[in-house]
Amino acid sequence: MVMAWLSVLAMMACNGSTSAPLAKHYTERYYPTPNTRSDSLNEVLGIILHHTALPTVEDALKELTRPRGVSSHVIIDTDGSRYILAQPTAITYHAGLSVFLDREKCNMFTIGVEFQGNTEETPLTEDQINSGIEYMLPIIREYNIPLENIVTHKMVRDNYMAKYPEKKCKDKVDITQKEYERVMNRLREALEE
């Protein structure tokens, strides 16, 4: 299964984007999650930013690759290393009960980006922000994702709770507004370069 997944990635690299690839400054490791949907493709209309809220990247990898569990597309460690869990067109299970762009089931049309750590306790490192931008820029360009379609898990969960106030939605700590704004400011700067 791992070899088949890597073959798909190699084919995408050969046949995919028409834009020149960006130089990679941070290490990428492929760590495929089994938690993807195989019967359809991700529409890739937006990106949802998360943090793992787990003490180590090893804990996060274990949680996001546990069979029949939650997942995401990438985890960005504090040193900027990226763990690629799924290709952008894969549907992963990162958004839960969610509403965005007047649609539910955000997993079907968004990319999940996980930053290692808990931003309630510790801000993102410069390496995490730089690596996150390095990861997101090619996706933003290839799929023409507007900046307003890059949101946090809290935003899409709050949209769901506003739409369905009678339903219970599991609350969880996620990337803070302050750290979201740091990422977005740096992303705007990178897109203007």
Coordinates of N, CA, C and O in Angstrom, one line a residue:
M1 N 0.8 -1.2 0.0 CA 0.0 0.0 0.0 C 0.9 1.3 0.0 O 0.6 2.2 -0.7
V2 N 1.9 1.3 0.8 CA 2.8 2.4 0.9 C 3.5 2.7 -0.5 O 3.5 3.8 -0.9
M3 N 3.9 1.6 -1.1 CA 4.6 1.7 -2.4 C 3.6 2.3 -3.4 O 4.0 3.1 -4.3
A4 N 2.4 1.8 -3.4 CA 1.4 2.3 -4.3 C 1.1 3.8 -4.1 O 1.0 4.6 -5.1
W5 N 1.0 4.2 -2.9 CA 0.8 5.6 -2.6 C 2.0 6.5 -3.1 O 1.8 7.5 -3.6
L6 N 3.2 6.0 -2.8 CA 4.4 6.7 -3.3 C 4.4 6.8 -4.8 O 4.9 7.8 -5.4
S7 N 4.0 5.7 -5.5 CA 3.9 5.8 -6.9 C 3.0 6.8 -7.4 O 3.2 7.5 -8.4
V8 N 1.8 7.0 -6.8 CA 0.9 8.0 -7.1 C 1.5 9.4 -7.0 O 1.4 10.3 -7.8
L9 N 2.2 9.6 -5.9 CA 2.9 10.9 -5.7 C 3.9 11.1 -6.7 O 4.0 12.3 -7.2
A10 N 4.7 10.1 -7.1 CA 5.7 10.3 -8.2 C 5.0 10.7 -9.5 O 5.5 11.6 -10.2
M11 N 3.9 10.0 -9.8 CA 3.2 10.4 -11.1 C 2.6 11.8 -11.0 O 2.7 12.5 -12.0
M12 N 2.1 12.2 -9.8 CA 1.7 13.6 -9.7 C 2.8 14.5 -9.9 O 2.6 15.6 -10.6
A13 N 4.0 14.2 -9.4 CA 5.1 15.1 -9.6 C 5.5 15.3 -11.1 O 5.8 16.3 -11.5
C14 N 5.4 14.2 -11.8 CA 5.7 14.2 -13.2 C 4.6 14.9 -14.1 O 4.9 15.6 -15.0
N15 N 3.3 14.6 -13.7 CA 2.2 15.1 -14.6 C 1.4 16.2 -14.0 O 0.5 16.7 -14.6
G16 N 1.7 16.6 -12.8 CA 0.9 17.5 -12.0 C 1.0 19.0 -12.5 O 0.8 19.4 -13.6
S17 N 1.4 19.8 -11.6 CA 1.3 21.3 -11.7 C 2.2 21.7 -12.9 O 3.3 21.2 -13.2
T18 N 1.7 22.8 -13.6 CA 2.4 23.3 -14.7 C 3.4 24.4 -14.2 O 4.3 24.9 -14.9
S19 N 3.3 24.9 -12.9 CA 4.2 25.9 -12.4 C 5.4 25.2 -11.9 O 5.5 24.1 -11.6
A20 N 6.5 26.0 -11.9 CA 7.8 25.5 -11.5 C 7.8 25.2 -10.0 O 7.2 26.0 -9.3
P21 N 8.3 24.1 -9.6 CA 8.3 23.8 -8.1 C 9.2 24.7 -7.3 O 10.2 25.2 -7.8
L22 N 8.7 25.0 -6.1 CA 9.5 25.8 -5.2 C 10.7 25.0 -4.6 O 10.5 23.8 -4.5
A23 N 11.8 25.6 -4.4 CA 12.9 25.0 -3.7 C 12.4 24.6 -2.3 O 11.7 25.4 -1.6
K24 N 12.7 23.4 -1.9 CA 12.3 22.9 -0.5 C 13.4 23.2 0.4 O 14.6 22.7 0.2
H25 N 13.1 23.9 1.5 CA 14.1 24.1 2.5 C 13.9 23.2 3.7 O 14.8 23.1 4.5
Y26 N 12.8 22.6 3.9 CA 12.5 21.8 5.0 C 12.3 20.3 4.6 O 11.8 20.0 3.5
T27 N 12.7 19.4 5.5 CA 12.6 18.0 5.2 C 11.2 17.5 5.1 O 10.3 18.0 6.0
E28 N 10.8 16.7 4.1 CA 9.5 16.1 4.1 C 9.7 14.6 4.2 O 10.6 14.0 3.5
R29 N 8.9 14.0 5.1 CA 8.9 12.6 5.2 C 7.5 12.1 4.9 O 6.5 12.7 5.4
Y30 N 7.4 11.0 4.2 CA 6.1 10.4 3.9 C 5.7 9.4 4.9 O 6.5 8.5 5.3
Y31 N 4.6 9.7 5.5 CA 4.1 8.9 6.6 C 2.6 8.7 6.4 O 1.8 9.3 7.1
P32 N 2.3 7.8 5.4 CA 0.9 7.7 5.0 C -0.1 7.3 6.1 O 0.2 6.4 6.9
T33 N -1.2 8.0 6.1 CA -2.3 7.6 7.0 C -3.3 6.7 6.3 O -3.5 6.8 5.1
P34 N -3.8 5.7 7.0 CA -4.8 4.8 6.4 C -6.2 5.5 6.4 O -7.1 4.9 5.8
N35 N -6.3 6.6 7.0 CA -7.6 7.2 7.3 C -7.9 8.2 6.2 O -7.9 9.4 6.4
T36 N -8.1 7.7 5.0 CA -8.6 8.5 3.9 C -9.8 7.8 3.2 O -10.0 6.6 3.4
R37 N -10.5 8.6 2.5 CA -11.7 8.1 1.8 C -11.3 7.7 0.4 O -10.7 8.5 -0.3
S38 N -11.6 6.5 0.0 CA -11.1 6.0 -1.3 C -12.1 6.1 -2.4 O -11.7 5.9 -3.5
D39 N -13.3 6.4 -2.1 CA -14.3 6.4 -3.1 C -14.6 7.8 -3.8 O -15.4 7.9 -4.7
S40 N -13.8 8.8 -3.4 CA -14.0 10.1 -4.0 C -12.7 11.0 -3.8 O -11.9 10.6 -2.9
L41 N -12.6 12.1 -4.5 CA -11.4 13.0 -4.4 C -11.8 14.3 -3.7 O -12.9 14.7 -3.8
N42 N -10.8 14.9 -3.0 CA -11.0 16.1 -2.4 C -11.1 17.2 -3.5 O -10.3 17.2 -4.4
E43 N -12.0 18.1 -3.3 CA -12.2 19.2 -4.3 C -11.1 20.3 -4.1 O -10.9 21.1 -5.0
V44 N -10.5 20.4 -3.0 CA -9.4 21.3 -2.7 C -9.8 22.8 -2.9 O -9.3 23.5 -3.8
L45 N -10.8 23.2 -2.1 CA -11.3 24.6 -2.2 C -10.8 25.5 -1.1 O -10.9 26.7 -1.1
G46 N -10.2 24.8 -0.1 CA -9.7 25.6 1.0 C -8.7 24.8 1.9 O -8.4 23.6 1.6
I47 N -8.2 25.5 2.9 CA -7.2 24.9 3.8 C -7.7 25.2 5.3 O -8.1 26.3 5.5
I48 N -7.6 24.2 6.1 CA -8.0 24.4 7.5 C -6.7 24.1 8.4 O -6.1 23.1 8.3
L49 N -6.4 25.2 9.2 CA -5.2 25.1 10.0 C -5.6 24.6 11.4 O -6.7 25.0 12.0
H50 N -4.8 23.7 11.9 CA -5.0 23.1 13.2 C -3.7 23.1 14.0 O -2.6 23.3 13.4
H51 N -3.8 22.7 15.3 CA -2.6 22.3 16.0 C -2.9 20.9 16.6 O -4.1 20.6 16.8
T52 N -1.8 20.2 16.9 CA -2.1 18.8 17.3 C -2.5 18.7 18.8 O -3.2 17.8 19.2
A53 N -2.1 19.7 19.6 CA -2.3 19.7 21.0 C -1.8 18.4 21.7 O -2.2 18.1 22.8
L54 N -0.8 17.8 21.1 CA -0.2 16.6 21.7 C 1.3 17.0 22.0 O 1.9 17.8 21.3
P55 N 1.9 16.3 23.0 CA 3.2 16.7 23.4 C 4.4 16.5 22.4 O 5.3 17.3 22.4
T56 N 4.3 15.5 21.6 CA 5.4 15.2 20.6 C 4.8 14.9 19.2 O 3.7 14.5 19.1
V57 N 5.7 15.1 18.2 CA 5.2 14.7 16.9 C 5.0 13.2 16.8 O 4.1 12.8 16.0
E58 N 5.7 12.5 17.5 CA 5.5 11.0 17.5 C 4.1 10.7 18.0 O 3.4 9.8 17.4
D59 N 3.7 11.4 19.0 CA 2.3 11.2 19.5 C 1.3 11.6 18.5 O 0.3 10.9 18.2
A60 N 1.6 12.7 17.8 CA 0.6 13.2 16.7 C 0.6 12.2 15.6 O -0.5 11.9 15.0
L61 N 1.7 11.7 15.1 CA 1.8 10.7 14.1 C 1.0 9.4 14.4 O 0.3 8.9 13.6
K62 N 1.2 9.0 15.6 CA 0.5 7.8 16.1 C -1.0 8.0 16.1 O -1.8 7.2 15.6
E63 N -1.5 9.2 16.6 CA -2.9 9.5 16.6 C -3.5 9.7 15.2 O -4.6 9.2 14.9
L64 N -2.8 10.3 14.3 CA -3.3 10.6 13.0 C -3.2 9.5 12.0 O -3.6 9.6 10.8
T65 N -2.5 8.4 12.4 CA -2.4 7.2 11.5 C -3.0 6.0 12.2 O -2.9 4.9 11.6
R66 N -3.6 6.2 13.3 CA -4.3 5.1 14.0 C -5.5 4.6 13.1 O -6.3 5.5 12.7
P67 N -5.6 3.3 12.8 CA -6.7 2.9 11.9 C -8.1 3.4 12.4 O -8.4 3.3 13.6
R68 N -8.9 3.8 11.4 CA -10.2 4.3 11.7 C -10.3 5.5 12.6 O -11.2 5.7 13.3
G69 N -9.2 6.3 12.6 CA -9.2 7.5 13.4 C -9.2 8.7 12.6 O -9.6 8.7 11.5
V70 N -8.9 9.8 13.3 CA -8.8 11.1 12.6 C -7.5 11.2 11.8 O -6.6 10.3 11.9
S71 N -7.4 12.1 10.9 CA -6.2 12.2 10.1 C -6.1 13.7 9.6 O -6.9 14.5 9.9
S72 N -5.1 13.9 8.8 CA -4.9 15.2 8.2 C -4.0 15.0 7.0 O -3.7 13.9 6.6
H73 N -3.6 16.1 6.3 CA -2.8 15.9 5.1 C -1.3 16.1 5.5 O -0.4 15.4 4.9
V74 N -1.0 16.9 6.5 CA 0.4 17.1 6.9 C 0.5 17.5 8.3 O -0.4 18.1 8.9
I75 N 1.6 17.1 9.0 CA 2.0 17.6 10.3 C 3.3 18.4 10.1 O 4.2 17.9 9.5
I76 N 3.3 19.6 10.7 CA 4.6 20.4 10.6 C 5.2 20.5 12.0 O 4.5 21.1 12.9
D77 N 6.3 19.9 12.2 CA 7.0 19.8 13.5 C 7.6 21.2 13.8 O 7.7 22.1 13.0
T78 N 8.0 21.3 15.1 CA 8.6 22.6 15.5 C 9.9 23.0 14.8 O 10.2 24.2 14.7
D79 N 10.6 22.1 14.3 CA 11.8 22.4 13.5 C 11.5 22.6 12.0 O 12.5 22.8 11.2
G80 N 10.3 22.6 11.7 CA 9.9 22.8 10.3 C 9.8 21.5 9.5 O 9.3 21.5 8.3
S81 N 10.2 20.4 10.0 CA 10.1 19.1 9.3 C 8.6 18.8 9.0 O 7.8 19.1 9.9
R82 N 8.3 18.3 7.8 CA 6.9 18.0 7.5 C 6.7 16.5 7.3 O 7.6 15.8 6.7
Y83 N 5.6 16.0 7.9 CA 5.2 14.6 7.7 C 4.0 14.6 6.8 O 2.9 15.1 7.2
I84 N 4.2 14.2 5.6 CA 3.1 14.1 4.6 C 2.3 12.9 4.8 O 2.8 11.8 4.7
L85 N 1.0 13.1 5.3 CA 0.2 11.9 5.6 C -0.7 11.5 4.4 O -1.1 10.4 4.3
A86 N -1.0 12.5 3.5 CA -1.9 12.2 2.4 C -1.6 13.3 1.3 O -1.3 14.4 1.6
Q87 N -1.9 12.9 0.1 CA -1.8 13.8 -1.0 C -2.9 14.8 -1.0 O -4.0 14.5 -0.4
P88 N -2.8 16.0 -1.6 CA -3.9 17.0 -1.5 C -5.2 16.5 -2.0 O -6.3 17.0 -1.4
T89 N -5.3 15.7 -3.0 CA -6.6 15.2 -3.5 C -7.2 14.2 -2.6 O -8.4 13.8 -2.9
A90 N -6.6 13.7 -1.6 CA -7.2 12.7 -0.7 C -8.1 13.4 0.3 O -7.9 14.5 0.7
I91 N -9.1 12.7 0.6 CA -10.0 13.2 1.7 C -9.6 12.6 3.0 O -9.5 11.4 3.1
T92 N -9.2 13.4 3.9 CA -8.8 13.0 5.3 C -9.9 13.5 6.3 O -10.7 14.3 5.9
Y93 N -9.8 13.0 7.5 CA -10.8 13.3 8.5 C -10.2 14.2 9.6 O -9.8 13.8 10.6
H94 N -10.2 15.5 9.2 CA -9.6 16.5 10.1 C -10.6 17.5 10.6 O -10.3 18.2 11.6
A95 N -11.7 17.7 9.9 CA -12.6 18.8 10.2 C -13.8 18.5 11.1 O -14.4 19.3 11.7
G96 N -14.1 17.2 11.2 CA -15.3 16.8 12.0 C -16.6 17.5 11.6 O -16.8 17.8 10.4
L97 N -17.4 17.8 12.6 CA -18.6 18.5 12.3 C -18.3 20.0 11.9 O -17.7 20.7 12.7
S98 N -18.6 20.4 10.7 CA -18.0 21.6 10.2 C -18.9 22.2 9.1 O -19.6 21.5 8.4
V99 N -18.9 23.5 9.0 CA -19.5 24.2 7.9 C -18.6 25.3 7.4 O -18.0 26.1 8.2
F100 N -18.4 25.4 6.1 CA -17.6 26.4 5.5 C -18.1 26.6 4.0 O -18.5 25.6 3.4
L101 N -18.1 27.8 3.5 CA -18.5 28.1 2.2 C -20.0 27.6 2.0 O -20.3 27.1 0.9
D102 N -20.8 27.7 3.0 CA -22.2 27.3 3.0 C -22.3 25.8 2.8 O -23.4 25.4 2.3
R103 N -21.3 25.1 3.1 CA -21.3 23.6 2.9 C -20.9 22.9 4.2 O -20.1 23.4 4.9
E104 N -21.5 21.7 4.4 CA -21.0 20.9 5.5 C -20.0 19.9 5.0 O -19.7 19.9 3.8
K105 N -19.5 19.1 5.9 CA -18.5 18.1 5.6 C -17.3 18.7 4.9 O -16.9 18.3 3.8
C106 N -16.6 19.5 5.6 CA -15.4 20.2 5.1 C -14.3 19.3 4.7 O -13.4 19.7 3.9
N107 N -14.3 18.1 5.2 CA -13.2 17.1 4.8 C -13.2 16.9 3.3 O -12.2 16.6 2.7
M108 N -14.4 17.0 2.7 CA -14.6 16.7 1.3 C -13.9 17.7 0.4 O -13.7 17.5 -0.8
F109 N -13.6 18.9 0.9 CA -13.2 20.0 0.0 C -12.1 20.9 0.6 O -11.8 22.0 0.1
T110 N -11.4 20.4 1.7 CA -10.3 21.2 2.3 C -9.1 20.3 2.6 O -9.3 19.1 2.8
I111 N -8.0 21.0 2.7 CA -6.7 20.4 3.1 C -6.6 20.6 4.6 O -6.8 21.7 5.1
G112 N -6.2 19.6 5.4 CA -5.9 19.7 6.8 C -4.4 19.9 7.1 O -3.6 19.0 6.7
V113 N -4.0 21.0 7.7 CA -2.6 21.3 8.0 C -2.5 21.3 9.5 O -3.2 22.2 10.2
E114 N -1.7 20.4 10.1 CA -1.6 20.3 11.5 C -0.2 20.9 11.9 O 0.8 20.4 11.4
F115 N -0.2 21.8 12.8 CA 1.1 22.3 13.4 C 1.3 21.6 14.7 O 0.4 21.5 15.6
Q116 N 2.5 21.0 14.9 CA 2.8 20.3 16.1 C 2.8 21.2 17.3 O 3.3 22.3 17.3
G117 N 2.1 20.8 18.4 CA 2.1 21.5 19.6 C 0.8 22.1 20.0 O -0.2 21.7 19.4
N118 N 0.8 22.9 21.0 CA -0.5 23.5 21.5 C -0.3 25.0 21.6 O 0.5 25.5 22.4
T119 N -0.9 25.8 20.6 CA -0.7 27.2 20.6 C -1.3 28.0 21.7 O -1.1 29.2 21.9
E120 N -2.1 27.3 22.5 CA -2.6 27.9 23.7 C -1.5 28.1 24.7 O -1.5 29.0 25.6
E121 N -0.5 27.2 24.6 CA 0.6 27.2 25.6 C 1.9 27.8 25.0 O 2.7 28.5 25.7
T122 N 2.2 27.5 23.7 CA 3.4 27.9 23.1 C 3.1 28.4 21.7 O 2.5 27.7 20.9
P123 N 3.7 29.6 21.3 CA 3.4 30.0 19.9 C 4.2 29.1 18.9 O 5.1 28.4 19.2
L124 N 3.7 29.2 17.6 CA 4.4 28.5 16.6 C 5.8 29.0 16.4 O 6.1 30.2 16.6
T125 N 6.7 28.1 16.0 CA 8.1 28.6 15.8 C 8.2 29.2 14.4 O 7.3 29.0 13.5
E126 N 9.2 30.0 14.2 CA 9.4 30.6 12.9 C 9.6 29.5 11.8 O 9.1 29.6 10.7
D127 N 10.3 28.4 12.2 CA 10.4 27.2 11.2 C 9.0 26.6 10.9 O 8.8 26.3 9.7
Q128 N 8.1 26.5 11.9 CA 6.8 26.0 11.6 C 6.1 26.9 10.6 O 5.5 26.4 9.6
I129 N 6.1 28.2 10.8 CA 5.4 29.1 9.9 C 6.0 29.1 8.5 O 5.3 28.9 7.5
N130 N 7.3 29.1 8.5 CA 8.0 29.1 7.1 C 7.7 27.8 6.4 O 7.5 27.8 5.2
S131 N 7.8 26.7 7.1 CA 7.5 25.4 6.5 C 6.1 25.3 6.1 O 5.8 24.7 5.0
G132 N 5.2 25.8 6.9 CA 3.7 25.8 6.5 C 3.5 26.6 5.2 O 2.8 26.1 4.4
I133 N 4.1 27.7 5.1 CA 4.0 28.5 3.9 C 4.6 27.8 2.7 O 4.0 27.7 1.6
E134 N 5.8 27.2 2.9 CA 6.4 26.4 1.9 C 5.5 25.3 1.4 O 5.4 25.0 0.2
Y135 N 4.8 24.6 2.3 CA 3.9 23.6 2.0 C 2.6 24.1 1.2 O 2.2 23.5 0.2
M136 N 2.1 25.2 1.8 CA 0.8 25.7 1.3 C 0.9 26.4 -0.1 O -0.1 26.3 -0.9
L137 N 1.9 27.2 -0.3 CA 2.0 28.0 -1.5 C 1.8 27.2 -2.8 O 0.9 27.7 -3.6
P138 N 2.4 26.1 -3.0 CA 2.1 25.4 -4.3 C 0.7 24.9 -4.4 O 0.1 24.9 -5.5
I139 N 0.1 24.5 -3.3 CA -1.3 24.1 -3.3 C -2.2 25.3 -3.6 O -3.2 25.2 -4.4
I140 N -2.0 26.4 -2.9 CA -2.8 27.6 -3.1 C -2.7 28.0 -4.6 O -3.7 28.3 -5.2
R141 N -1.5 27.9 -5.2 CA -1.4 28.3 -6.6 C -2.0 27.3 -7.6 O -2.7 27.7 -8.5
E142 N -1.8 26.1 -7.3 CA -2.3 25.0 -8.2 C -3.8 25.0 -8.2 O -4.5 24.8 -9.2
Y143 N -4.4 25.2 -7.0 CA -5.9 25.0 -6.9 C -6.6 26.4 -6.8 O -7.8 26.5 -6.6
N144 N -5.8 27.5 -7.0 CA -6.4 28.8 -7.0 C -7.2 29.1 -5.7 O -8.4 29.5 -5.8
I145 N -6.6 28.8 -4.6 CA -7.3 29.0 -3.3 C -7.2 30.4 -2.8 O -6.0 30.9 -2.6
P146 N -8.3 31.2 -2.7 CA -8.2 32.5 -2.2 C -7.8 32.5 -0.7 O -8.1 31.6 0.0
L147 N -7.2 33.6 -0.2 CA -6.8 33.6 1.2 C -7.9 33.5 2.2 O -7.8 32.9 3.2
E148 N -9.1 34.0 1.8 CA -10.2 33.9 2.7 C -10.7 32.4 2.8 O -11.5 32.1 3.7
N149 N -10.2 31.5 2.0 CA -10.5 30.1 2.1 C -9.5 29.4 3.0 O -9.5 28.1 3.0
I150 N -8.7 30.1 3.7 CA -7.7 29.5 4.6 C -8.2 29.9 6.0 O -8.2 31.1 6.4
V151 N -8.7 28.9 6.8 CA -9.4 29.2 8.0 C -8.8 28.2 9.1 O -8.0 27.4 8.9
T152 N -9.4 28.4 10.3 CA -9.0 27.5 11.4 C -10.1 26.5 11.6 O -11.3 26.7 11.2
H153 N -9.8 25.4 12.3 CA -10.8 24.4 12.7 C -11.9 25.1 13.6 O -13.0 24.8 13.4
K154 N -11.5 26.0 14.5 CA -12.5 26.6 15.3 C -13.5 27.4 14.5 O -14.7 27.4 14.8
M155 N -13.1 28.0 13.4 CA -14.0 28.8 12.5 C -15.0 27.9 11.9 O -16.2 28.2 11.9
V156 N -14.6 26.7 11.4 CA -15.6 25.8 10.7 C -16.5 25.1 11.7 O -17.6 24.8 11.5
R157 N -15.9 24.9 12.9 CA -16.7 24.2 14.0 C -17.7 25.3 14.5 O -18.9 24.9 14.7
D158 N -17.3 26.5 14.7 CA -18.3 27.6 15.1 C -19.4 27.8 14.1 O -20.5 28.0 14.5
N159 N -19.0 27.7 12.8 CA -20.1 27.8 11.8 C -21.1 26.7 11.9 O -22.3 26.9 11.8
Y160 N -20.6 25.5 12.2 CA -21.5 24.3 12.4 C -22.4 24.6 13.6 O -23.6 24.4 13.6
M161 N -21.8 25.0 14.7 CA -22.6 25.2 16.0 C -23.6 26.4 15.8 O -24.7 26.3 16.3
A162 N -23.3 27.4 15.0 CA -24.3 28.4 14.7 C -25.4 27.9 13.8 O -26.6 28.3 14.0
K163 N -25.1 27.0 12.9 CA -26.2 26.5 12.0 C -27.1 25.5 12.8 O -28.2 25.4 12.5
Y164 N -26.4 24.7 13.7 CA -27.2 23.7 14.5 C -27.0 24.0 16.0 O -26.3 23.2 16.7
P165 N -27.6 25.0 16.5 CA -27.4 25.3 18.0 C -27.9 24.2 18.9 O -27.5 24.1 20.0
E166 N -28.8 23.4 18.4 CA -29.4 22.4 19.2 C -28.5 21.1 19.3 O -28.7 20.3 20.2
K167 N -27.5 21.0 18.4 CA -26.6 19.9 18.4 C -25.4 20.1 19.3 O -24.9 21.3 19.4
K168 N -24.9 19.1 19.9 CA -23.7 19.2 20.6 C -22.5 19.0 19.7 O -22.5 18.0 18.9
C169 N -21.5 19.8 19.8 CA -20.3 19.7 19.0 C -19.1 19.6 20.0 O -18.9 20.6 20.8
K170 N -18.3 18.6 19.9 CA -17.2 18.5 20.8 C -16.2 19.7 20.6 O -15.7 20.0 19.5
D171 N -16.0 20.4 21.7 CA -15.1 21.5 21.7 C -13.7 21.0 22.0 O -13.5 20.1 22.8
K172 N -12.8 21.6 21.3 CA -11.4 21.2 21.5 C -10.5 22.5 21.3 O -10.9 23.3 20.5
V173 N -9.4 22.5 22.0 CA -8.5 23.6 21.8 C -7.9 23.4 20.4 O -7.5 22.3 20.0
D174 N -7.8 24.5 19.7 CA -7.1 24.5 18.4 C -6.4 25.7 18.2 O -6.3 26.6 19.1
I175 N -5.7 25.8 17.1 CA -4.8 26.9 16.8 C -5.5 28.3 17.2 O -6.6 28.5 16.9
T176 N -4.7 29.1 17.9 CA -5.3 30.3 18.4 C -5.4 31.4 17.3 O -4.7 31.3 16.3
Q177 N -6.3 32.3 17.5 CA -6.5 33.4 16.5 C -5.2 34.2 16.3 O -4.9 34.5 15.2
K178 N -4.4 34.4 17.4 CA -3.2 35.1 17.2 C -2.2 34.4 16.3 O -1.6 35.0 15.5
E179 N -2.1 33.1 16.5 CA -1.2 32.3 15.7 C -1.7 32.2 14.2 O -0.9 32.2 13.3
Y180 N -3.0 32.1 14.1 CA -3.6 32.1 12.8 C -3.2 33.4 12.0 O -2.9 33.4 10.9
E181 N -3.4 34.5 12.7 CA -3.1 35.8 12.1 C -1.6 35.9 11.7 O -1.2 36.5 10.7
R182 N -0.7 35.4 12.6 CA 0.7 35.3 12.2 C 1.0 34.6 10.9 O 1.7 35.0 10.0
V183 N 0.4 33.4 10.8 CA 0.5 32.6 9.6 C 0.0 33.3 8.4 O 0.6 33.4 7.3
M184 N -1.2 33.9 8.5 CA -1.9 34.6 7.4 C -1.1 35.8 7.0 O -1.0 36.1 5.8
N185 N -0.6 36.6 7.9 CA 0.3 37.7 7.5 C 1.5 37.3 6.7 O 1.8 38.0 5.7
R186 N 2.1 36.3 7.2 CA 3.3 35.8 6.5 C 3.0 35.2 5.1 O 3.7 35.4 4.2
L187 N 1.8 34.6 5.1 CA 1.4 34.0 3.8 C 1.1 35.1 2.8 O 1.5 35.0 1.6
R188 N 0.4 36.2 3.2 CA 0.2 37.3 2.3 C 1.5 37.9 1.8 O 1.6 38.2 0.6
E189 N 2.4 38.1 2.7 CA 3.8 38.6 2.3 C 4.4 37.7 1.2 O 4.9 38.1 0.2
A190 N 4.3 36.4 1.4 CA 4.9 35.4 0.5 C 4.2 35.4 -0.8 O 4.9 35.3 -1.9
L191 N 2.9 35.6 -0.9 CA 2.2 35.7 -2.1 C 2.5 36.9 -2.9 O 2.4 37.0 -4.1
E192 N 2.9 38.0 -2.2 CA 3.2 39.3 -2.9 C 4.6 39.3 -3.4 O 4.9 40.1 -4.3
E193 N 5.4 38.4 -3.0 CA 6.8 38.3 -3.5 C 6.9 37.9 -4.9 O 6.1 37.1 -5.4

